[in-house]
XYZ file of C-alpha atoms in Angstrom:
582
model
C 268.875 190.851 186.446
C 269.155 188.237 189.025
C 265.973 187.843 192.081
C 268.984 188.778 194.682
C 270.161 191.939 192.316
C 266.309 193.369 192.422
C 265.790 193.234 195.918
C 269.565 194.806 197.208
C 270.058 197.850 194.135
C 266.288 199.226 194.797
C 267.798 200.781 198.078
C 270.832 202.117 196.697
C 269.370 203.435 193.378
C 266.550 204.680 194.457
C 267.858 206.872 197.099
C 270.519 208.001 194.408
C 267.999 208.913 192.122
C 265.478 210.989 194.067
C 268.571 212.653 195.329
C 269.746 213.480 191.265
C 265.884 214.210 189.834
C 265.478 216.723 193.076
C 268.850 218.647 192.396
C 268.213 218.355 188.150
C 265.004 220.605 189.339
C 266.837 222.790 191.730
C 270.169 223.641 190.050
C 271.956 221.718 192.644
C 273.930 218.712 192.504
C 273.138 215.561 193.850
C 273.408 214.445 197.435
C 276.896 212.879 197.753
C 275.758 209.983 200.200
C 272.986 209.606 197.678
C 275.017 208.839 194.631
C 275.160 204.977 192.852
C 277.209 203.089 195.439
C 275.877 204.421 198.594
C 275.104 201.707 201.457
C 273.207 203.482 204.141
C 269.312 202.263 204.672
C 266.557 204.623 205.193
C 264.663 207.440 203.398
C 266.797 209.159 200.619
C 269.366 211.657 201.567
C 267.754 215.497 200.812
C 269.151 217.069 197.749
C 272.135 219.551 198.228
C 270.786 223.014 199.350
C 267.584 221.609 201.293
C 267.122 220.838 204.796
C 265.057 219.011 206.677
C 263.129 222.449 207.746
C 263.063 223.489 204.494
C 259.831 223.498 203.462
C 259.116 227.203 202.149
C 257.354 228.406 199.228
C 258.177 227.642 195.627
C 262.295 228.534 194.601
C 263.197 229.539 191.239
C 265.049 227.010 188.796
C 266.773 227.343 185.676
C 263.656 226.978 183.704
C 260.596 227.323 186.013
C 259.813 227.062 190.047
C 260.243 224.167 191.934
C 257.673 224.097 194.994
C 258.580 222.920 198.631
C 256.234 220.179 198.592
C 258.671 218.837 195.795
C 261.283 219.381 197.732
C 259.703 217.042 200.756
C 258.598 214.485 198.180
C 261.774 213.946 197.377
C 262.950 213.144 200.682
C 260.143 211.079 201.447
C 258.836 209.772 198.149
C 257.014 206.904 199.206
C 255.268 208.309 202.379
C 254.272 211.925 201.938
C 250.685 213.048 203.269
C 250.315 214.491 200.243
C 251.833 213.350 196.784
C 251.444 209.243 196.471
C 254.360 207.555 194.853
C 252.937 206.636 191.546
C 256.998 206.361 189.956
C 256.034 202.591 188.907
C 252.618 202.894 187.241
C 251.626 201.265 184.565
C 252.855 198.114 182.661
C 256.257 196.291 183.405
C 256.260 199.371 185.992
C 256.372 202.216 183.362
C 258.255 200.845 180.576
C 259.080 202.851 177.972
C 258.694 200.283 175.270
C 256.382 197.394 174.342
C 256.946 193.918 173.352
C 257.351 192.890 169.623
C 255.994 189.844 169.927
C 256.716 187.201 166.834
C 253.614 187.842 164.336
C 251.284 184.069 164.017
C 248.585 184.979 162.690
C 247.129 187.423 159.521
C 243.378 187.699 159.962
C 243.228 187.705 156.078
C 244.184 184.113 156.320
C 241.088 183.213 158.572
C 238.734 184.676 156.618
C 238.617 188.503 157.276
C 238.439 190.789 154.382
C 239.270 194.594 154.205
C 236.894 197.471 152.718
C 233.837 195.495 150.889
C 231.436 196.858 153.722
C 229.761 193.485 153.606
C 231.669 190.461 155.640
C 231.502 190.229 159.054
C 235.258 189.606 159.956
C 234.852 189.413 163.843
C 234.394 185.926 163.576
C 237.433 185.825 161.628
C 239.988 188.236 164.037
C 238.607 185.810 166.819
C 239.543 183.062 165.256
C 243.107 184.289 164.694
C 243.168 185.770 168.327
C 242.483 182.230 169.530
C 244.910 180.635 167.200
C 247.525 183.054 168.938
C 246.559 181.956 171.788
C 247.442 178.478 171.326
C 250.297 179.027 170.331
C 251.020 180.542 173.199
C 251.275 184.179 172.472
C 252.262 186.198 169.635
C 251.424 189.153 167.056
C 248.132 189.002 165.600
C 248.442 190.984 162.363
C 245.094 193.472 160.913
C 246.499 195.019 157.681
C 245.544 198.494 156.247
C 242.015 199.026 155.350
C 238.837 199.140 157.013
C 237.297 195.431 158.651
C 233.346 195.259 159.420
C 232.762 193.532 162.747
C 229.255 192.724 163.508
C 230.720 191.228 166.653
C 232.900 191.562 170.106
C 236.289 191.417 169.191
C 237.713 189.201 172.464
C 241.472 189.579 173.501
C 241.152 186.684 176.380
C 244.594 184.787 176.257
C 248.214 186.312 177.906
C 251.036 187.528 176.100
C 248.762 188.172 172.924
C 248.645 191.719 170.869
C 246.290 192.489 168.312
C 248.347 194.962 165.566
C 246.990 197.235 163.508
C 249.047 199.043 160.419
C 248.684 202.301 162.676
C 245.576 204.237 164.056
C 245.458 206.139 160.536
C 245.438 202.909 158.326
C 243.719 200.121 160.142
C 239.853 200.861 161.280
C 237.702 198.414 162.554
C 234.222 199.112 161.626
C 231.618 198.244 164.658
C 227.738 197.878 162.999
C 226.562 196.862 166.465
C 226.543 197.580 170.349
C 226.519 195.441 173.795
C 223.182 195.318 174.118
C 222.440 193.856 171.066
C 225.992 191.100 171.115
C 224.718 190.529 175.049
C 221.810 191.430 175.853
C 220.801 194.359 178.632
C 223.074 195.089 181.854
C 220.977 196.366 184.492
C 222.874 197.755 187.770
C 223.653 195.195 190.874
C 222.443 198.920 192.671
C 219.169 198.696 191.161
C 216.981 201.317 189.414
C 216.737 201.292 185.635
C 220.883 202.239 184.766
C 222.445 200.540 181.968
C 225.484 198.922 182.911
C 226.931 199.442 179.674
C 227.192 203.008 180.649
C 230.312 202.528 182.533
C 231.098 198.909 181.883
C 232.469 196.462 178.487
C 234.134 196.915 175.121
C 233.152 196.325 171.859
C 237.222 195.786 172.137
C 237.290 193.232 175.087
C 240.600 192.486 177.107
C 239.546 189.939 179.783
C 240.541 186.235 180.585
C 238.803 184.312 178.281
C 237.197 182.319 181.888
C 236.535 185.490 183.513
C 234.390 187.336 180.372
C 232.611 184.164 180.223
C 231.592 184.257 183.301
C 230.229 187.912 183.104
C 228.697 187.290 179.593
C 226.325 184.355 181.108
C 225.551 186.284 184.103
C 224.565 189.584 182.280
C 222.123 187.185 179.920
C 221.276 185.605 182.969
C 220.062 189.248 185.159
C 222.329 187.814 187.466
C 223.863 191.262 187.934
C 227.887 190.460 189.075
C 230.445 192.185 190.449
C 233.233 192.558 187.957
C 236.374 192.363 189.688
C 239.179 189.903 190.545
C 237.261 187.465 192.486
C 234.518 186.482 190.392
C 230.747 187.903 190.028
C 229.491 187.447 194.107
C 233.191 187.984 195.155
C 234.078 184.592 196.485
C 236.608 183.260 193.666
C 239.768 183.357 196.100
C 241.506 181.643 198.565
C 244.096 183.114 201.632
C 247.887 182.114 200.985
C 248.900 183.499 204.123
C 248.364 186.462 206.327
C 250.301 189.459 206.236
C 251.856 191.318 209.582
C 251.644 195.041 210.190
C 253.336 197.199 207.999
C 253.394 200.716 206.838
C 252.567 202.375 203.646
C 255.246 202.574 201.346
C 257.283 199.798 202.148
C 258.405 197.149 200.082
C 258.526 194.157 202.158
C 255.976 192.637 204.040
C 256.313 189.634 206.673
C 253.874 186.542 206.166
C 253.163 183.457 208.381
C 253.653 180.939 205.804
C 255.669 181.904 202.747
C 255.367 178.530 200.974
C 253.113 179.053 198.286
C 254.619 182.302 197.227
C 257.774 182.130 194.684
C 259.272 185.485 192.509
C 256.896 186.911 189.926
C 253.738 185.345 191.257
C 251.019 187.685 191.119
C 248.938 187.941 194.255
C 246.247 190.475 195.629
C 246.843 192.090 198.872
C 242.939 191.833 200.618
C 242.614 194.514 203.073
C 239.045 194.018 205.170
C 236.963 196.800 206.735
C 235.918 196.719 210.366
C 232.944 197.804 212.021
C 234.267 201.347 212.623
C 235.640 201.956 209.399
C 238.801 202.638 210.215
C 240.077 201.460 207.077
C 237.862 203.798 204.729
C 239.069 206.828 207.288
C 242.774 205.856 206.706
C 242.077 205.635 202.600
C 240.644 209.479 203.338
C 244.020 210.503 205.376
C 242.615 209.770 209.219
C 241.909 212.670 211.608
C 238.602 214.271 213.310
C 237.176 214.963 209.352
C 236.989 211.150 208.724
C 236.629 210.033 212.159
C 233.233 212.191 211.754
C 232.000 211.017 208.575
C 229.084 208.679 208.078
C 229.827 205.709 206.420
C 227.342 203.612 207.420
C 224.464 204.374 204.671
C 227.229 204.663 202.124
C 226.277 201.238 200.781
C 227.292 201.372 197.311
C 231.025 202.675 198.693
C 231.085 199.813 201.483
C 230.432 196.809 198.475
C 233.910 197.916 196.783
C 235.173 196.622 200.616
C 237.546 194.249 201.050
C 240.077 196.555 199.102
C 242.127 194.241 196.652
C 245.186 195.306 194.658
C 247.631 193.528 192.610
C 251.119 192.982 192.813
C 253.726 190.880 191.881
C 256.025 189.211 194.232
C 259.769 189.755 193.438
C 261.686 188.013 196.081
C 260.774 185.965 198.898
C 263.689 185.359 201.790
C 262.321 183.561 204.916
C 259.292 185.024 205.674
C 259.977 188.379 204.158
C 258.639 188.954 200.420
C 259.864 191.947 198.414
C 256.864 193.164 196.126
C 256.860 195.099 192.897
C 255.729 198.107 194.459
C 255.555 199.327 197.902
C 252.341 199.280 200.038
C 249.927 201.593 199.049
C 247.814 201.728 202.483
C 248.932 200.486 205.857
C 248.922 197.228 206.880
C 246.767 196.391 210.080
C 245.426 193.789 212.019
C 242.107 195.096 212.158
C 241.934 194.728 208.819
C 242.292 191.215 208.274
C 245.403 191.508 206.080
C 246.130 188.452 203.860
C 247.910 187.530 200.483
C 245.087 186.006 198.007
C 244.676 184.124 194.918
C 242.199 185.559 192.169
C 241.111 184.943 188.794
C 243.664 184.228 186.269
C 244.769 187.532 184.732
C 245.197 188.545 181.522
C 248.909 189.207 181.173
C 251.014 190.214 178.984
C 248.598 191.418 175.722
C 248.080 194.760 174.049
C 246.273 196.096 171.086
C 248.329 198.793 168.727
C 247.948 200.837 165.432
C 243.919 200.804 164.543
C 241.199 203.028 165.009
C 237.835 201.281 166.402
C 234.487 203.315 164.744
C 231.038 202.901 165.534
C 228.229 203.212 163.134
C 227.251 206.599 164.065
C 224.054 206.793 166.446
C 222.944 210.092 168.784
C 224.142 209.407 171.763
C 222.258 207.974 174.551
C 220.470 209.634 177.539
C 222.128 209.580 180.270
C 222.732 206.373 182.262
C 220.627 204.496 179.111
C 223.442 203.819 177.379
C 223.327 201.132 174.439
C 227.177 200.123 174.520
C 228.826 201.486 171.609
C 231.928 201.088 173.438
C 235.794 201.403 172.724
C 238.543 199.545 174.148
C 238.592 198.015 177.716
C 240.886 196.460 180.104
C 239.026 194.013 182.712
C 241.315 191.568 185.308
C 244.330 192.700 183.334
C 247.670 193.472 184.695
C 250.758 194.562 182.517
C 248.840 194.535 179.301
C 248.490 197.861 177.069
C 246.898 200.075 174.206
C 249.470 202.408 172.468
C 248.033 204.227 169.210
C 244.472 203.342 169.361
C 241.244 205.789 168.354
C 238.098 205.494 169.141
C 235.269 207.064 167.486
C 231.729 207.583 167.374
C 231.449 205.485 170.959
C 229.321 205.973 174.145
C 232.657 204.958 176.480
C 236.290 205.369 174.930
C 238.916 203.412 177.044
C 238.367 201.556 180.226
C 240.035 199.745 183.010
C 237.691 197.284 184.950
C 239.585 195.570 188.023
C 242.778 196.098 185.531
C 246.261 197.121 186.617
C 249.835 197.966 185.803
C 248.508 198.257 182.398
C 249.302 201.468 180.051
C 247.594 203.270 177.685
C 249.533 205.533 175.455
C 248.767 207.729 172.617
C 244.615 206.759 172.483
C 242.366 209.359 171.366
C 238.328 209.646 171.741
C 236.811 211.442 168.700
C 233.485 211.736 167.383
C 230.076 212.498 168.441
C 230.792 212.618 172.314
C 230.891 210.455 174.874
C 229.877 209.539 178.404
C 232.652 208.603 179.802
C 235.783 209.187 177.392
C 238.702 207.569 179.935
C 236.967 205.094 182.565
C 238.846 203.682 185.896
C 236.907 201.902 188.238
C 235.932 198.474 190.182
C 239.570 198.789 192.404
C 241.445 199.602 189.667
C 245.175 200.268 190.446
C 248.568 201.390 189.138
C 247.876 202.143 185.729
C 249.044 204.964 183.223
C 247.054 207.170 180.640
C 249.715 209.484 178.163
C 249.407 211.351 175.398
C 246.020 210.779 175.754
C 243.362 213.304 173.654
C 239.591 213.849 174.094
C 238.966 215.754 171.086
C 235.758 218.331 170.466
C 232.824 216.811 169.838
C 231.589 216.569 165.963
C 227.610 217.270 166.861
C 225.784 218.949 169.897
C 225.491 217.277 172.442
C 221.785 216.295 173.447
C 220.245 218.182 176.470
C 219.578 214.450 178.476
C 223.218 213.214 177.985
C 226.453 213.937 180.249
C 229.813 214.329 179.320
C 232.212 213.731 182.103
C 236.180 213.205 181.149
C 238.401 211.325 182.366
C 237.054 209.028 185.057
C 238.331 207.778 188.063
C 235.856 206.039 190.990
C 235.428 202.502 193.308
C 238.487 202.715 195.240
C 240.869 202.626 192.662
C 244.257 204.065 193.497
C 247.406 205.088 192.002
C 246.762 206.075 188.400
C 248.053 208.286 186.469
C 246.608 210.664 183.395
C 249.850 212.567 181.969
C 250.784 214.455 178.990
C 246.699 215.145 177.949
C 245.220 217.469 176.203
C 241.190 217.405 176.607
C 239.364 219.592 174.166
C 236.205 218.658 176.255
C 235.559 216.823 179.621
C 236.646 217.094 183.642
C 238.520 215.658 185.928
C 236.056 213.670 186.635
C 236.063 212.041 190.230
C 233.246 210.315 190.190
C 232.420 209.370 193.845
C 233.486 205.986 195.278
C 236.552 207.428 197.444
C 239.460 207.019 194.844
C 242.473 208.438 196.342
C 246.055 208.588 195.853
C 245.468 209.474 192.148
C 247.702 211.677 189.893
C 247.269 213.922 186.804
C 249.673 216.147 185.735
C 250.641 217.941 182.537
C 247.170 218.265 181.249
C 245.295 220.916 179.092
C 241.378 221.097 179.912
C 238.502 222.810 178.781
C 236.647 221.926 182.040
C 233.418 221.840 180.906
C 232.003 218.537 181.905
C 230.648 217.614 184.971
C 231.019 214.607 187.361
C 228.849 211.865 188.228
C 228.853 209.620 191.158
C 225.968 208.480 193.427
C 225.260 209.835 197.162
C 225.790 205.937 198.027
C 228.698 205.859 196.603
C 230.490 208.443 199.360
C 233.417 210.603 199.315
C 234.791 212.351 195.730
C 237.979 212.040 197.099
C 240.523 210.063 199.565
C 243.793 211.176 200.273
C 246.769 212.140 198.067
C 245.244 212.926 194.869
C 247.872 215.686 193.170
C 247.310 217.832 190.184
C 250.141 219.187 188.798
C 250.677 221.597 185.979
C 246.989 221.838 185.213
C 246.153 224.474 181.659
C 242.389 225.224 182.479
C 241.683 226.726 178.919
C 238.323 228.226 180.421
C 238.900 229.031 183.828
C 236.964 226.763 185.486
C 237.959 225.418 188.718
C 235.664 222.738 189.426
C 237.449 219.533 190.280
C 240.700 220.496 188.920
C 241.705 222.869 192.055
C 240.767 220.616 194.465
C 242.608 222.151 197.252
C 239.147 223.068 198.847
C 237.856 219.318 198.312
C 239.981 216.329 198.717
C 241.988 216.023 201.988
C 245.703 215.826 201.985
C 245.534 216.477 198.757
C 247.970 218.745 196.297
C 247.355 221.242 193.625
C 250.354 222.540 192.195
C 250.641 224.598 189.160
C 247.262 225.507 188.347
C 246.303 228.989 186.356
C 243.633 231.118 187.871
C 240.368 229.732 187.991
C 237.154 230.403 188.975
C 233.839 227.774 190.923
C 231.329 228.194 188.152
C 228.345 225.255 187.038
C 228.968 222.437 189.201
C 230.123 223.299 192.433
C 230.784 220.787 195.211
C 231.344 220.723 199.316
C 233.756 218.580 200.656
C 232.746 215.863 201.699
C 235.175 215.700 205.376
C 234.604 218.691 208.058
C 238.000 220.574 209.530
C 241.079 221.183 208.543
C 241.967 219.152 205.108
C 245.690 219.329 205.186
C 245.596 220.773 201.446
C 248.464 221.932 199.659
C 248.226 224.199 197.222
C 251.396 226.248 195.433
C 252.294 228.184 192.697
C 248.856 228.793 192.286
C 247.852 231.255 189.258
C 250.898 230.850 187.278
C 251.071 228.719 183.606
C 253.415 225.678 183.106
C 255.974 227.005 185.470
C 256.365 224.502 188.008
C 258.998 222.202 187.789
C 259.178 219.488 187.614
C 256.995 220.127 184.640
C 255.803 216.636 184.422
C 255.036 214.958 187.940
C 255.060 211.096 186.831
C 258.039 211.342 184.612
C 260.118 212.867 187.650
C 258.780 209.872 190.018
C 259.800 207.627 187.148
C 263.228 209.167 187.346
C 263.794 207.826 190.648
């Protein structure tokens, strides 16, 4: 499809397919002025049988109940208070398949050698990683059997993927953790915290520059931040300022368009000021906000300037077309500009294998050693599909990574800290058909177990289709908002983490939606009483029990929450697949 084709059909499709996913859900058909073909600009037409003052309780469908706030999301799918759009997460903007990229390389023939217990083959799978690399992408091949790695296994070139024969034939065998490959992580925050507790992979997705540069500083106690402008934050450069605009558009005007072409990736840098205005608007606005103290919130004012990802599309004149529209306003008082960053890792994935650690109790908490799974860091549109990890103190994370996907990946073993991890402004990304299975042992009295993970600003992600045997929702501080999980089935029995420093558990717009508590706990999966302008939607009875949190904003939090008490009979079933459907 042509640059002028992408920019002129998003109108026209769009607002013909919220119009046909709203009226699939209802029973009705699809908005006439609406359908493929349509020329009139603005929001998409309401589906046939709504109005714009309809917004009443939930309606029975065909196969469930459809709520009203559905029925305003679909007229206004990329600015309601309540439900973010979240219809392009993860990589290539939700794609339903992966690329099958030519194979170049069999880590046999570089020395690696399957189920003798002895050799060290991470030496080897690097070496075929890196010949992949210069050949400028391609397959990287691990055949059935299991592979000791006494090493870090690096992923740090584009348009690579490390293949397994499947999660059930291919196991890499780890015999050591981070501290040992590295050295110890303390926390930029200070105290005695092991940074491996929330941070690295003995699986390691990250520009080959950028992990360099985090490896030398760690061995260095030169504590760094680990996001898309280096470790002190000052790897970027403006290439142009940005004029007002509103959430959830797709264009933005710049002063000087010259250095930005179609598929460039760039990060939109959004500055604080002294007020915190922008921190309020990330929590929704209003007197609840306007009230809160941010000023001691230290470790929540470092994640400032916010920085997210996106690919340009189409630049006309001054006006540039991006991948995915504007998930904040756009203000002067912030200082809006379009930046450089560190190169990205683009384009790579690791499929079919099962990463084990040597079994070990697990750590207390916060001490962790870094027996850790699979992590994204400064990746966009990279991706993980039918991975296990086992045995590991952190499953899966994403580090300053976005658009990337991670689909059928299971955590298994002893227990973990932190099975999913999202943090350091991550944005955009997808977790499906994920599973955090029961742990195999006890856990010890000095460990936590927390679930899947979401903190530091990071916006727009998605958790869908889980099933967590063990774990929370854990929001873990840091003011994430605009966050979605939906189709889920918890035992809620871990607990969140997050420092006082660290402010707010919640912005605006997070939305659960068909939530199975198994146990009936309601803590931080009906969050109606918690985050502001937030929606829970199809949540079975639950009770506050263990931890039980405040929220964090005074006054009215323009929650929504419907269809309340019932069992997987909301519809649309699955919130992300019906945004996708737009």
């Amino acid at each position: 499809m042509g640059e002028e084709h992408v920019g002129i059909g998003r109108r026209v499709l769009l607002g013909s397919a919220v119009a046909v996913a709203a009226a699939a859900v209802t029973g009705g058909p699809a908005s006439a002025a609406a359908r493929p073909g349509a020329t009139a600009a603005g929001p998409p037409a309401p589906a046939s049988g709504a109005t714009a003052a309809d917004t009443g309780g939930p309606r029975t469908g065909a196969h469930g109940q459809v709520p009203g706030v559905w029925r305003e999301f679909a007229r206004a799918p990329f600015t309601h208070p309540q439900i973010p759009y979240v219809g392009r997460a993860g990589f290539r903007g939700g794609a339903a398949r992966f690329p099958r990229r030519p194979v170049v390389a069999d880590v046999r023939d570089f020395g690696a050698v399957a189920d003798d217990g002895v050799t060290d083959c991470a030496p080897a799978i690097n070496r075929a990683i890196a010949a992949a690399g210069r050949a400028g992408g391609g397959t990287v091949l691990i055949p059935p059997g299991t592979f000791r790695i006494d090493g870090l296994i690096r992923v740090g070139h584009s348009n690579v993927v490390l293949r397994g024969a499947g999660s059930d034939r291919t196991t890499l065998y780890a015999t050591k953790n981070l501290t040992e490959l590295i050295g110890a992580y303390g926390s930029r925050y200070g105290g005695d915290k092991s940074s491996w507790s929330w941070a690295g992979g003995l699986v390691w997705l990250a520009p080959t520059a950028r992990l360099d540069s985090l490896i030398t500083a760690v061995r260095a106690k030169a504590w760094p931040f680990e996001g898309w402008t280096g470790n002190r934050r000052d790897e970027w450069e403006t290439l142009t300022t940005v004029a007002p605009a509103r959430r959830g558009s797709w264009t933005v005007t710049v002063t000087d368009p010259r250095r930005l072409r179609a598929g460039r990736l760039v990060l939109l840098r959004l500055a604080d000021d002294a007020d915190h205005t922008l921190l309020e608007h990330m929590a929704g606005g209003g007197p609840g906000p306007e009230a809160y103290y941010w000023d001691d919130k230290t470790k929540l004012t470092s994640y400032v300037p916010y920085e997210w990802p996106v690919r340009v599309i189409r630049v006309r004149g001054r006006e540039v077309t991006l991948e995915r529209p504007l998930p904040l306003d756009v203000r002067p008082e912030w200082d809006p500009r379009l930046t450089t960053h560190v190169e990205a890792l683009t384009g790579s994935g690791v499929e079919g294998l099962t990463l084990e650690a040597v079994e070990t109790p697990q750590s207390p908490h916060l001490l962790d050693k870094g027996y850790n799974g699979v992590v994204f860091q400064c990746a966009y549109d990279c991706w993980a599909d039918d991975v296990v990890v086992r045995h590991v103190d952190n499953g899966f994370g994403l580090v300053a990574a976005s658009a990337c996907t991670l689909r059928r990946t299971r955590v298994a073993g002893r227990g973990s800290h932190h099975p999913y991890f999202c943090r350091e402004g991550s944005h955009d990304n997808l977790v499906e058909d994920f599973t955090v299975e029961e742990r195999t042992v006890p856990a010890r009295a000095d460990t936590q177990l927390h679930g899947i993970n979401v903190e530091g600003l990071s916006s727009h992600n998605v958790w869908s289709r889980g099933d967590m045997r063990m774990g929370t929702f854990d929001s873990h501080r840091g003011m994430p908002f605009a966050n979605v999980r939906t189709d889920i089935t918890v035992n809620n029995n871990g607990r969140h983490g997050g420092d006082a420093s660290a402010g707010p558990l919640f912005g605006a717009r997070f939305t659960h939606w068909n939530i199975r508590v198994t146990n009936n706990r309601a803590g931080l999966a009906k969050i109606d009483g918690l985050a502001p302008y937030s929606a829970t939607v199809g949540v079975n009875t639950c009770t506050e029990f263990d931890q039980i949190d405040v929220p964090d904003f005074t006054g009215d939090l323009h929650s929504r929450l419907e269809l309340y008490g019932t069992t997987d009979v909301v519809r649309p079933r699955n919130l992300y697949e019906a945004q996708r459907d737009l």
